[in-house]
Structures are given as C-alpha cells and as structure tokens.
Short mmCIF file of C-alpha atoms in Angstrom, two decimals:
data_model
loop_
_atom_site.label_atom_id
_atom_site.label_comp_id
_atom_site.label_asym_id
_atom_site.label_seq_id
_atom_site.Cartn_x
_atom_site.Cartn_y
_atom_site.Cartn_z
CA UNK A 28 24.27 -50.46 41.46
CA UNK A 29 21.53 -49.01 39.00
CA UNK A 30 23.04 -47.43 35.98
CA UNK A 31 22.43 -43.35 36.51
CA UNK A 32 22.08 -42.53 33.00
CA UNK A 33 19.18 -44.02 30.87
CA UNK A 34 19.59 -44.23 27.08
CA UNK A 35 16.55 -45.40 24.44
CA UNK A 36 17.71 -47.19 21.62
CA UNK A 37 15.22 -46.63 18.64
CA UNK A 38 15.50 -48.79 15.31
CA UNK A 39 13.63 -51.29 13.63
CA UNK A 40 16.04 -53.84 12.76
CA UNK A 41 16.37 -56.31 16.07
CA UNK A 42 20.24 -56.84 14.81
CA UNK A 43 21.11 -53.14 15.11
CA UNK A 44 19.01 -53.43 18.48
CA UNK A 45 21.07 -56.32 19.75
CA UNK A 46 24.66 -54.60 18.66
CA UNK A 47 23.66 -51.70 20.40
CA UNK A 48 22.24 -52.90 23.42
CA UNK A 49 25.72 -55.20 23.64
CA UNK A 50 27.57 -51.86 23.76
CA UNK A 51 25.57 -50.11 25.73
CA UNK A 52 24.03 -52.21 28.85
CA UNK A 53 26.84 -52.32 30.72
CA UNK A 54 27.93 -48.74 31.35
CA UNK A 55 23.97 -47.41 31.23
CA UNK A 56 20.25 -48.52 31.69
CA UNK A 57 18.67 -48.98 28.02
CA UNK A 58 15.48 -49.36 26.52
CA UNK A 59 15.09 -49.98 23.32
CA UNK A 60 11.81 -50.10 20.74
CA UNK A 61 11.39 -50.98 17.18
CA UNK A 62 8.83 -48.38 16.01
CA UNK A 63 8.57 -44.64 16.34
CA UNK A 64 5.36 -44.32 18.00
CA UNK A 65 6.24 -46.41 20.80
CA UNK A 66 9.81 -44.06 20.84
CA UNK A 67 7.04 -41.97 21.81
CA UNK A 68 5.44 -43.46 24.19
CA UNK A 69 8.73 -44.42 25.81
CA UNK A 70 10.46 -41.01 25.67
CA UNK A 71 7.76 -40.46 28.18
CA UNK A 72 7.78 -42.96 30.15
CA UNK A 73 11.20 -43.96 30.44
CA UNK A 74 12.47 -40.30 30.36
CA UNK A 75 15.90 -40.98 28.28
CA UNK A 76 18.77 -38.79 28.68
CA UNK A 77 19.55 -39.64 25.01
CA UNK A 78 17.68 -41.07 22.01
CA UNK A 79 19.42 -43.37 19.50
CA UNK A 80 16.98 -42.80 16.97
CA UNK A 81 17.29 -44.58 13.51
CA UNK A 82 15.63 -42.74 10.51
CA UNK A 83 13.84 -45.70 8.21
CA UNK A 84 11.40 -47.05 9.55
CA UNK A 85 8.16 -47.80 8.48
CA UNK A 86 5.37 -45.74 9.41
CA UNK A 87 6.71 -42.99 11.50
CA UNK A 88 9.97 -41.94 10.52
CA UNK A 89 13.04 -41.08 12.68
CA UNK A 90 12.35 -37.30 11.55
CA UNK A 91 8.94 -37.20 12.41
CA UNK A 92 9.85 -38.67 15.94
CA UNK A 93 12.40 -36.09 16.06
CA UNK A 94 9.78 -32.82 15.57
CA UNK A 95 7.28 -34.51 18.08
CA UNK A 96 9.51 -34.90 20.84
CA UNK A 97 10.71 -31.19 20.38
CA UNK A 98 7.45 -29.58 20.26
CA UNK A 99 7.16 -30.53 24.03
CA UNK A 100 8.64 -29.09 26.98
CA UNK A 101 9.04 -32.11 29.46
CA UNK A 102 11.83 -33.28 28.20
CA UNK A 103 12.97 -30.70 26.62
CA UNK A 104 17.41 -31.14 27.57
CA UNK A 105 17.01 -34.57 26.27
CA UNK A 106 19.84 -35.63 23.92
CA UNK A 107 18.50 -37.03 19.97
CA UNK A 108 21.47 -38.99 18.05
CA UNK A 109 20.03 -39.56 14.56
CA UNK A 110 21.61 -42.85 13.42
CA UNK A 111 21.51 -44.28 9.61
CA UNK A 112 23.23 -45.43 6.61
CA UNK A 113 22.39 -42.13 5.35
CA UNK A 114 25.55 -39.73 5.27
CA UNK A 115 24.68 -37.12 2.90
CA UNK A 116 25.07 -33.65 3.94
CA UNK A 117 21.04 -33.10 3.47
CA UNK A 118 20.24 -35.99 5.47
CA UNK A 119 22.26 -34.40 8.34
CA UNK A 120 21.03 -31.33 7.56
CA UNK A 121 17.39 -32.04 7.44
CA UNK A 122 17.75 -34.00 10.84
CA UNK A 123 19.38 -31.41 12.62
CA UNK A 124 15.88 -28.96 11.29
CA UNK A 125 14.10 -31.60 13.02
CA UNK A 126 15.83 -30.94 16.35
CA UNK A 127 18.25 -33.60 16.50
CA UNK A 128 21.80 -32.93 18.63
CA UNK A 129 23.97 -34.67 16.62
CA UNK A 130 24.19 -37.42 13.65
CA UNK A 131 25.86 -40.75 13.46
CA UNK A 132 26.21 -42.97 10.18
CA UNK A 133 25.79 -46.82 9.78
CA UNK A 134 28.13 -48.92 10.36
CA UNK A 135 29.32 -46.66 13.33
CA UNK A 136 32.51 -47.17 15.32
CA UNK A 137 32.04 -48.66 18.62
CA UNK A 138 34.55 -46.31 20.45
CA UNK A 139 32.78 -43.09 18.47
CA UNK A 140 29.23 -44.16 19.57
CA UNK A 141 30.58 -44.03 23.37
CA UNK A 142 32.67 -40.88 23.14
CA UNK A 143 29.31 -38.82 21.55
CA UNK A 144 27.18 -40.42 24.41
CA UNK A 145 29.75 -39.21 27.25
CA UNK A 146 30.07 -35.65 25.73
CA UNK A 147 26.20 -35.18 25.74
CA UNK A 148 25.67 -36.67 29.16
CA UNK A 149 28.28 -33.81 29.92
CA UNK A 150 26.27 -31.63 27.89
CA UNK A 151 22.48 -32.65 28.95
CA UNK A 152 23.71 -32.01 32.87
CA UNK A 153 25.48 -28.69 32.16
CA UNK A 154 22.34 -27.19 30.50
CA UNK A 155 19.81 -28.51 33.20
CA UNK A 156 22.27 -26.81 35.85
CA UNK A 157 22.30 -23.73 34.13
CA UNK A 158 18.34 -23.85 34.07
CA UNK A 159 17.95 -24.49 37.55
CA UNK A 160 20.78 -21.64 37.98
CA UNK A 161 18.26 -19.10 35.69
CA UNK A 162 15.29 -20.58 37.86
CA UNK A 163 16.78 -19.91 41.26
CA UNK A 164 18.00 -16.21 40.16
CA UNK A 165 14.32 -15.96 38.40
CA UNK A 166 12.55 -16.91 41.83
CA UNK A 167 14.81 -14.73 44.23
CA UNK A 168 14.88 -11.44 42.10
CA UNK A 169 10.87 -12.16 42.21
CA UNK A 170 10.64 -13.23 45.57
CA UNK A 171 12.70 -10.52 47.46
CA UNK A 172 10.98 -7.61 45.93
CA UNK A 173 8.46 -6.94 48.61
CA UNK A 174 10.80 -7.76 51.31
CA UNK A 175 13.11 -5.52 50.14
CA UNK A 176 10.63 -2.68 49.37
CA UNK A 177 9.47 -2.79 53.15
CA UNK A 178 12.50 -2.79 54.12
CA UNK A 179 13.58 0.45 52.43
CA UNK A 180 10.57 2.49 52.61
CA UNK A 181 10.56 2.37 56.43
CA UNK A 182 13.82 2.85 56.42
CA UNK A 183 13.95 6.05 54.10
CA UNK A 184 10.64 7.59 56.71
CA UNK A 185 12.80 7.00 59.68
CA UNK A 186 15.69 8.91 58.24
CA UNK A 187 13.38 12.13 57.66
CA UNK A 188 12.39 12.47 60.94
CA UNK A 189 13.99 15.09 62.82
CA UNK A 190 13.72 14.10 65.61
CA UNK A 191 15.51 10.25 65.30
CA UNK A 192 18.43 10.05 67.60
CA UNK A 193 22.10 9.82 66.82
CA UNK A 194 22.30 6.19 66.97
CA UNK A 195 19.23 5.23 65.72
CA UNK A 196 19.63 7.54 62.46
CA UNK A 197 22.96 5.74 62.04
CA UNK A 198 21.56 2.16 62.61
CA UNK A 199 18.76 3.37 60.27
CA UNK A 200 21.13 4.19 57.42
CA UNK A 201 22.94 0.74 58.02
CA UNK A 202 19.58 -1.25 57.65
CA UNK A 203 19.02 0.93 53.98
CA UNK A 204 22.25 1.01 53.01
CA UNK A 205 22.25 -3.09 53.30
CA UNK A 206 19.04 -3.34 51.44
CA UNK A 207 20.04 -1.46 48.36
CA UNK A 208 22.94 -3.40 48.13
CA UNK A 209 21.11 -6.64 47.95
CA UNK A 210 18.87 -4.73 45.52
CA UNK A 211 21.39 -3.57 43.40
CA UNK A 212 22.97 -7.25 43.61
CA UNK A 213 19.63 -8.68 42.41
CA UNK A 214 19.16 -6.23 39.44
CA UNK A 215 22.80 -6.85 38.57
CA UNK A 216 23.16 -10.75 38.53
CA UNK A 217 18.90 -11.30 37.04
CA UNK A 218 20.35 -8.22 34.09
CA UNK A 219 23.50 -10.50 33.49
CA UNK A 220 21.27 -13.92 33.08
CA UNK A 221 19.05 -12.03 30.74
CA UNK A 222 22.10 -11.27 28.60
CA UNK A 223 23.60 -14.74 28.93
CA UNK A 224 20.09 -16.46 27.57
CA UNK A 225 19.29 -15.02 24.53
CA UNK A 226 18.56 -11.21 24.96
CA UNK A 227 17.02 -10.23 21.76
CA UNK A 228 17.60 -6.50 21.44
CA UNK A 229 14.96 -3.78 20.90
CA UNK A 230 16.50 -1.74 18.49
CA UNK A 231 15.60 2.24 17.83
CA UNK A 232 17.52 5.21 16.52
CA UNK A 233 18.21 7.77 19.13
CA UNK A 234 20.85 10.41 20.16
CA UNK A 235 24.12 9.32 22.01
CA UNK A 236 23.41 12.37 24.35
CA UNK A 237 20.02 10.99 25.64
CA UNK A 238 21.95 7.83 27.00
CA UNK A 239 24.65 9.57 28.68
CA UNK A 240 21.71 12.38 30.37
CA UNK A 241 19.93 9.15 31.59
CA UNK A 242 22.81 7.32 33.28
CA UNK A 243 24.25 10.63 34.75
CA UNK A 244 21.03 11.35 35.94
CA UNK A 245 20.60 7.79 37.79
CA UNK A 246 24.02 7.99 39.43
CA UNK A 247 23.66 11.74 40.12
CA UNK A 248 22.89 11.49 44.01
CA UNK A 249 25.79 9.11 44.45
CA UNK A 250 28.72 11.77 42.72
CA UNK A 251 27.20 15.01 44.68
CA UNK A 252 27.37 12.69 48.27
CA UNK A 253 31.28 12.13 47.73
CA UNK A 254 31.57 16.10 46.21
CA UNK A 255 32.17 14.56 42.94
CA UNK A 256 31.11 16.59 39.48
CA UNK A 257 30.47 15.06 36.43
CA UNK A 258 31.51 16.56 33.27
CA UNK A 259 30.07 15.75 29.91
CA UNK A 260 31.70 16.52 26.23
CA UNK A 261 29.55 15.65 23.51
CA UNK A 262 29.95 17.60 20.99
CA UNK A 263 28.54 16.72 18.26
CA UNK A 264 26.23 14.60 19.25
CA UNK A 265 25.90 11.08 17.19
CA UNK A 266 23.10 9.16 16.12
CA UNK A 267 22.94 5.61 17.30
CA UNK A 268 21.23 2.30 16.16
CA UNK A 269 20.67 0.00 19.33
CA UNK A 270 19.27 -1.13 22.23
CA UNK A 271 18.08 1.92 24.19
CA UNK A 272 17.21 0.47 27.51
CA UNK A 273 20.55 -1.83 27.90
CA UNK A 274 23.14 0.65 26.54
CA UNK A 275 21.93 3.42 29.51
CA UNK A 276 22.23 0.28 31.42
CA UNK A 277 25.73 0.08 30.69
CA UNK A 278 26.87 3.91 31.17
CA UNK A 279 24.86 3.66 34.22
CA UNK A 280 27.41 0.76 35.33
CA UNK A 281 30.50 2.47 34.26
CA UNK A 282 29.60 6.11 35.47
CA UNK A 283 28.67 3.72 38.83
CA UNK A 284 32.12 2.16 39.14
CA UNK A 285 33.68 5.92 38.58
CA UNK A 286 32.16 6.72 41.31
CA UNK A 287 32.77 4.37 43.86
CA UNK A 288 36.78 4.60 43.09
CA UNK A 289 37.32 8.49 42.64
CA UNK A 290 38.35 10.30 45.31
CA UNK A 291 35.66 12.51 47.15
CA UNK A 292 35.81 16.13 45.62
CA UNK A 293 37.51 15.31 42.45
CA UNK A 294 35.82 14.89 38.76
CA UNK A 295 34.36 12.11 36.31
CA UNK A 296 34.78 13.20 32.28
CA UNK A 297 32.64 11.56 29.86
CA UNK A 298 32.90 11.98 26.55
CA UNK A 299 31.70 10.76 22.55
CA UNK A 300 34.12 9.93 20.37
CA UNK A 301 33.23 8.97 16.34
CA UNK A 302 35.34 6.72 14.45
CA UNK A 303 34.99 5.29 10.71
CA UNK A 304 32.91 2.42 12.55
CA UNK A 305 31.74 3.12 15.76
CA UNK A 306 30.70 5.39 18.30
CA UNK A 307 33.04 5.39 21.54
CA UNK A 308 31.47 6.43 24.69
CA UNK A 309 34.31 7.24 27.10
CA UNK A 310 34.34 7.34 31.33
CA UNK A 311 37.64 8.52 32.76
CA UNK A 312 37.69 8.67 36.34
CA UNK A 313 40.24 10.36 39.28
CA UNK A 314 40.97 6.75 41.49
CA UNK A 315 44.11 4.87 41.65
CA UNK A 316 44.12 3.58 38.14
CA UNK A 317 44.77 -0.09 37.23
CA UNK A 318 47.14 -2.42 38.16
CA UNK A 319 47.08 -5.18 35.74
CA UNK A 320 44.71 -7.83 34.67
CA UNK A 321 42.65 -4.87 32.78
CA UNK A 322 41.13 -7.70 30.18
CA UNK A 323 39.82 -9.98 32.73
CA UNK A 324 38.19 -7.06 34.69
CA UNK A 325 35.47 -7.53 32.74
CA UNK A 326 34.87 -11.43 32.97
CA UNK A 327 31.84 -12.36 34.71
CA UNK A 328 31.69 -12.66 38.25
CA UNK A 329 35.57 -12.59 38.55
CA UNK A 330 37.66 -10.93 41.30
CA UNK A 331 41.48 -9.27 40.55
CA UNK A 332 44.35 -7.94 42.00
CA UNK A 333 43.63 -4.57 40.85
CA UNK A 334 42.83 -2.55 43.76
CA UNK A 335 39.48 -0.95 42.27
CA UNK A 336 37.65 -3.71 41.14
CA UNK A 337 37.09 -6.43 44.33
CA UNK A 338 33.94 -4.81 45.31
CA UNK A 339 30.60 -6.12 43.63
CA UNK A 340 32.69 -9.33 42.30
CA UNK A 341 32.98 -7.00 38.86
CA UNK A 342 29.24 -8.21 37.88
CA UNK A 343 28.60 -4.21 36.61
CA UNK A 344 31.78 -4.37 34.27
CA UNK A 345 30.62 -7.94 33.56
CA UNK A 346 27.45 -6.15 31.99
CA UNK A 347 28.85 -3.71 30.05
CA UNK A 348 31.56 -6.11 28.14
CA UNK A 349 28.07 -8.09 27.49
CA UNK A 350 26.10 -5.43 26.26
CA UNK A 351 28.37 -4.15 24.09
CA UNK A 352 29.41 -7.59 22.56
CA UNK A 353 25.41 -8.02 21.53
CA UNK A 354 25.55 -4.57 19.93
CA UNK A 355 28.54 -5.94 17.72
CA UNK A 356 30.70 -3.82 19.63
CA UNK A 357 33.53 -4.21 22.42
CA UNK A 358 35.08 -2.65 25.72
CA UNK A 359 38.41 -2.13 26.46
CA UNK A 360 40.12 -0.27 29.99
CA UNK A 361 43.66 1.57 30.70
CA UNK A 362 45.10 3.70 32.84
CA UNK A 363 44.73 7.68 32.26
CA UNK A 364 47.60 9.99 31.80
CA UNK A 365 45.68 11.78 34.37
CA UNK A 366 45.96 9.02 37.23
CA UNK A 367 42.57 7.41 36.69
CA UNK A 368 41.13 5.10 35.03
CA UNK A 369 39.40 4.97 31.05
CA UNK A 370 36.67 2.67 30.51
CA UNK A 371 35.91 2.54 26.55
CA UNK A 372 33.04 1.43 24.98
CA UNK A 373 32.19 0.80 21.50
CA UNK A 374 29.29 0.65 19.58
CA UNK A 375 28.91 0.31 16.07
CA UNK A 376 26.90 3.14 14.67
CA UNK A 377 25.15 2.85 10.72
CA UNK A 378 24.26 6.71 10.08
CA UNK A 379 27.00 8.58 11.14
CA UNK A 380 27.00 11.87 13.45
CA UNK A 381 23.84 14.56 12.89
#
C-alpha cells in the first residue's frame, strides 16, 4: 500500500540525499531535490506534508526557500525542518523568522529525525482539522442566517395576532422558541472560535457601568418573563481599559445563565468591586447553587454534574473564562451564603476608579 504521508527531502549533497532517503522510504513516500528552486517547484507539485530543507546551497538558500513557501497560502499547514551543520542559536533563530517549524543539526540522530517527523504529522493533521472545524462553523453561522430570520419573523407576526387560536399560538411559540435557540447556539459556538483563533482586542477606555447597563438591558425581557428583578450596585463607578464589545459579551452570558437557574420571582445582584489590580464584576444569583466541579464549569463545551450547568453544554461560561483570560484577567464561581450562585470576573484595570 501507498505510503499516506509524503515528505520532500531538500539538500544538495547526493550523500545526505541517499542517508535520508534510506531512513525515510520505507515508512513514507519521498521526493527529494538538490536545489532550492526546484524545492519550489516540487513543494507544488508534490504537495509535501514536511520539508527537509538543508540551508547551504548554492544559489537559493534554504532561508530564502523557507520565506517563499510561506508567503503562499496553498500549502500553508505544511511542516519546514531546517537541517544543517549549523547549530548556533542565530542560525536557529534566523530560520525560525523565515517560517521554519523546527531545526535539526548535522550529523542528526536517526531515531530523533523520525520522532520530529511523527510529532508534526500529528501536528500538520490537528491544525488542518481545526481549519476545516473554523470553516464548517464559518459557513453555517453564514449560511443559516436567512433561514433563521424567516423563520422568526413569521413567527413573531403570528404571535401578535389576536385572533390565532390556542393551539396554534402555542405551536407558534414552539417554532420561535426553537429558532432562537439555534440562533443563540450559532452566535455562541462562531463567538467562541473567534476567541480561540487569535481575537485581537479593540481596546478603549470606558465606564464599568456602561457594560453592566448594556448586558442588563439585552437580557432584560428574559428576567421580567420569569418575575425576576435585577439589581445593580455600582457605586463608584470604575474606569476600565478593554475590549468594549466582548466584555458586555461576557456579562451578557453570565447575567444569561442567572437567569435561566433562579427561581421565577426572586432577584439577580450585580455588583463592582475594585481591588489593588483589578476590577471585579460580580453576578450572584437565587438557584440551587453548585455542586462541585465549579473549575471545570467553565471548560469549553464540557457538561457536569452540577445541576445548573447541563443546559447549553456550558459554551456561555466557556466565553466568559475566554474573554477574561485575553483581558489578562480570570473567572472564578462559588456558592453564595445566600443559596445561589457567584460568578466572578476579573479584569485588570490601569487608571483606577473616577
């Protein structure tokens, strides 16, 4: 059977070739070239998972091949091994600034060559599943906008007329309740990837009270249909440096999953609190509290013991640990003295309360 893994050998001495080739053939399917502009020309035509790629040679250097390859996106999770009787630290670190994955010196150890080859084939697959992963949550989120939005809009014109029936109000509210879920579901799990791939943050100074009045106000309709009032202490009011947009995110999320466990007719506190460091914004709820497990509550995707936290597979709590861990900050939950639940967050703040 065909190797599955394809691996191009690049150096310009035909011994190194051979020895290489001898290690190599029988475990994957190899190419190998003597120049670096046909390592060009085969990186595209062979499509390598990984590039032995030696560093002298004449004309075009084992840099220079390096930089090319990366400035394209085709094969862009390929795997570069620089390989040369170079081992000072500025060779290394000049090949890594060229793009390369990792560095092995002349004369290498047989056993050492293999074992780096098997951890990037590991490594090559994980990050093309990932991509497809970002591509398929990309492409639904996209796709299932206008479906969704017909879905709702009829749905939310049936439900004001006076005249629907019994039933048909009730099936009506079934159909929209179903499609804001998948909505919400979407948002959640495309806002998680975003954080997961390199959010960069768009940073602005602005009051800790404007964040909380946001997310209250979003979650609003959801605390008045179970009787529920939210109170808010924040006095005084602190200045904060961060990420507007995904921090209201994140109070949105917690004042969310206060809701969903108090009981109807009962009361959600939020409150500031300033340390020497950071700014704590605080949700204490009127559920059943915690049971254990309170860390992992917040791990992505992951589903507990602890009776509040099955629903939504914990992506909103997921969201808020992330958010706060790109803000330099952190979350932590516990049980309140009062019964409930606390749900902590902190961010680091730089000028203090005003």
């Amino acid at each position: 059977m065909k190797p599955e893994h394809r691996i191009l050998i690049v150096d310009d001495d035909p011994v190194n070739l051979d020895i290489m080739m001898e290690i190599l053939a029988s475990e994957y399917s190899c190419a190998a070239v003597s120049s670096g502009e046909d390592a060009l020309k085969a990186e595209k035509n062979f499509k390598p998972d990984i590039i032995l790629l030696d560093i002298m040679m004449p004309g075009m250097d084992g840099y220079e091949v390096c930089r090319r390859i990366r400035e394209g996106e085709t094969h862009r999770f390929t795997k570069i091994i620089l390989v040369s009787g170079k081992s000072m630290t500025e060779d290394r670190l000049r090949g890594y600034d060229a793009g390369a994955d990792d560095y092995i010196t002349k004369p290498f150890n047989d056993d050492e060559l293999l074992a780096k080859i098997k951890v990037f084939l590991k490594l090559k697959r994980l990050e093309e599943v990932d991509a497809v992963k970002r591509d398929i949550i990309n492409i639904f989120s996209h796709e299932t906008r206008t479906p969704l939005s017909a879905i709702v809009g009829p749905a939310e014109m049936l439900l004001e007329d006076k005249a629907l029936g019994k039933e048909n109000r009730e099936l009506a509210e079934l159909i929209l309740q179903g499609a804001k879920q998948i909505a919400d579901l979407v948002h959640k799990t495309t806002m998680l990837c975003r954080l997961k791939s390199g959010f960069r943050m768009r940073v602005s100074e602005f009051k800790a009270s404007e964040c909380i009045n946001e997310a209250v106000k979003k979650k609003l309709p959801e605390a008045e249909a179970k009787n529920i009032s939210i109170k808010i202490y924040n006095e005084p009011d602190f200045q904060i440096s961060g990420d507007r947009e995904t921090l209201v995110e994140a109070l949105t999320m917690l004042i969310e999953n206060a809701v969903i466990y108090s009981e109807k007719e009962s009361h959600i506190n939020i409150k500031t609190a300033c340390g020497d460091k950071d700014t704590a914004f605080i949700v204490e709820d009127c559920g059943k509290g915690l049971e254990k497990n309170t860390e992992q509550i917040f791990d992505d995707f992951r589903i507990t013991d602890s009776r509040r936290h099955i629903k939504g597979m914990g992506i909103g709590l997921s969201i808020v640990k992330h958010i706060a861990e790109i803000h330099g900050g952190s979350v932590e939950a516990e049980d309140s003295p009062c019964g409930g639940a606390v749900f902590r967050m902190f961010i680091p703040h730089r000028d203090g309360l005003k």
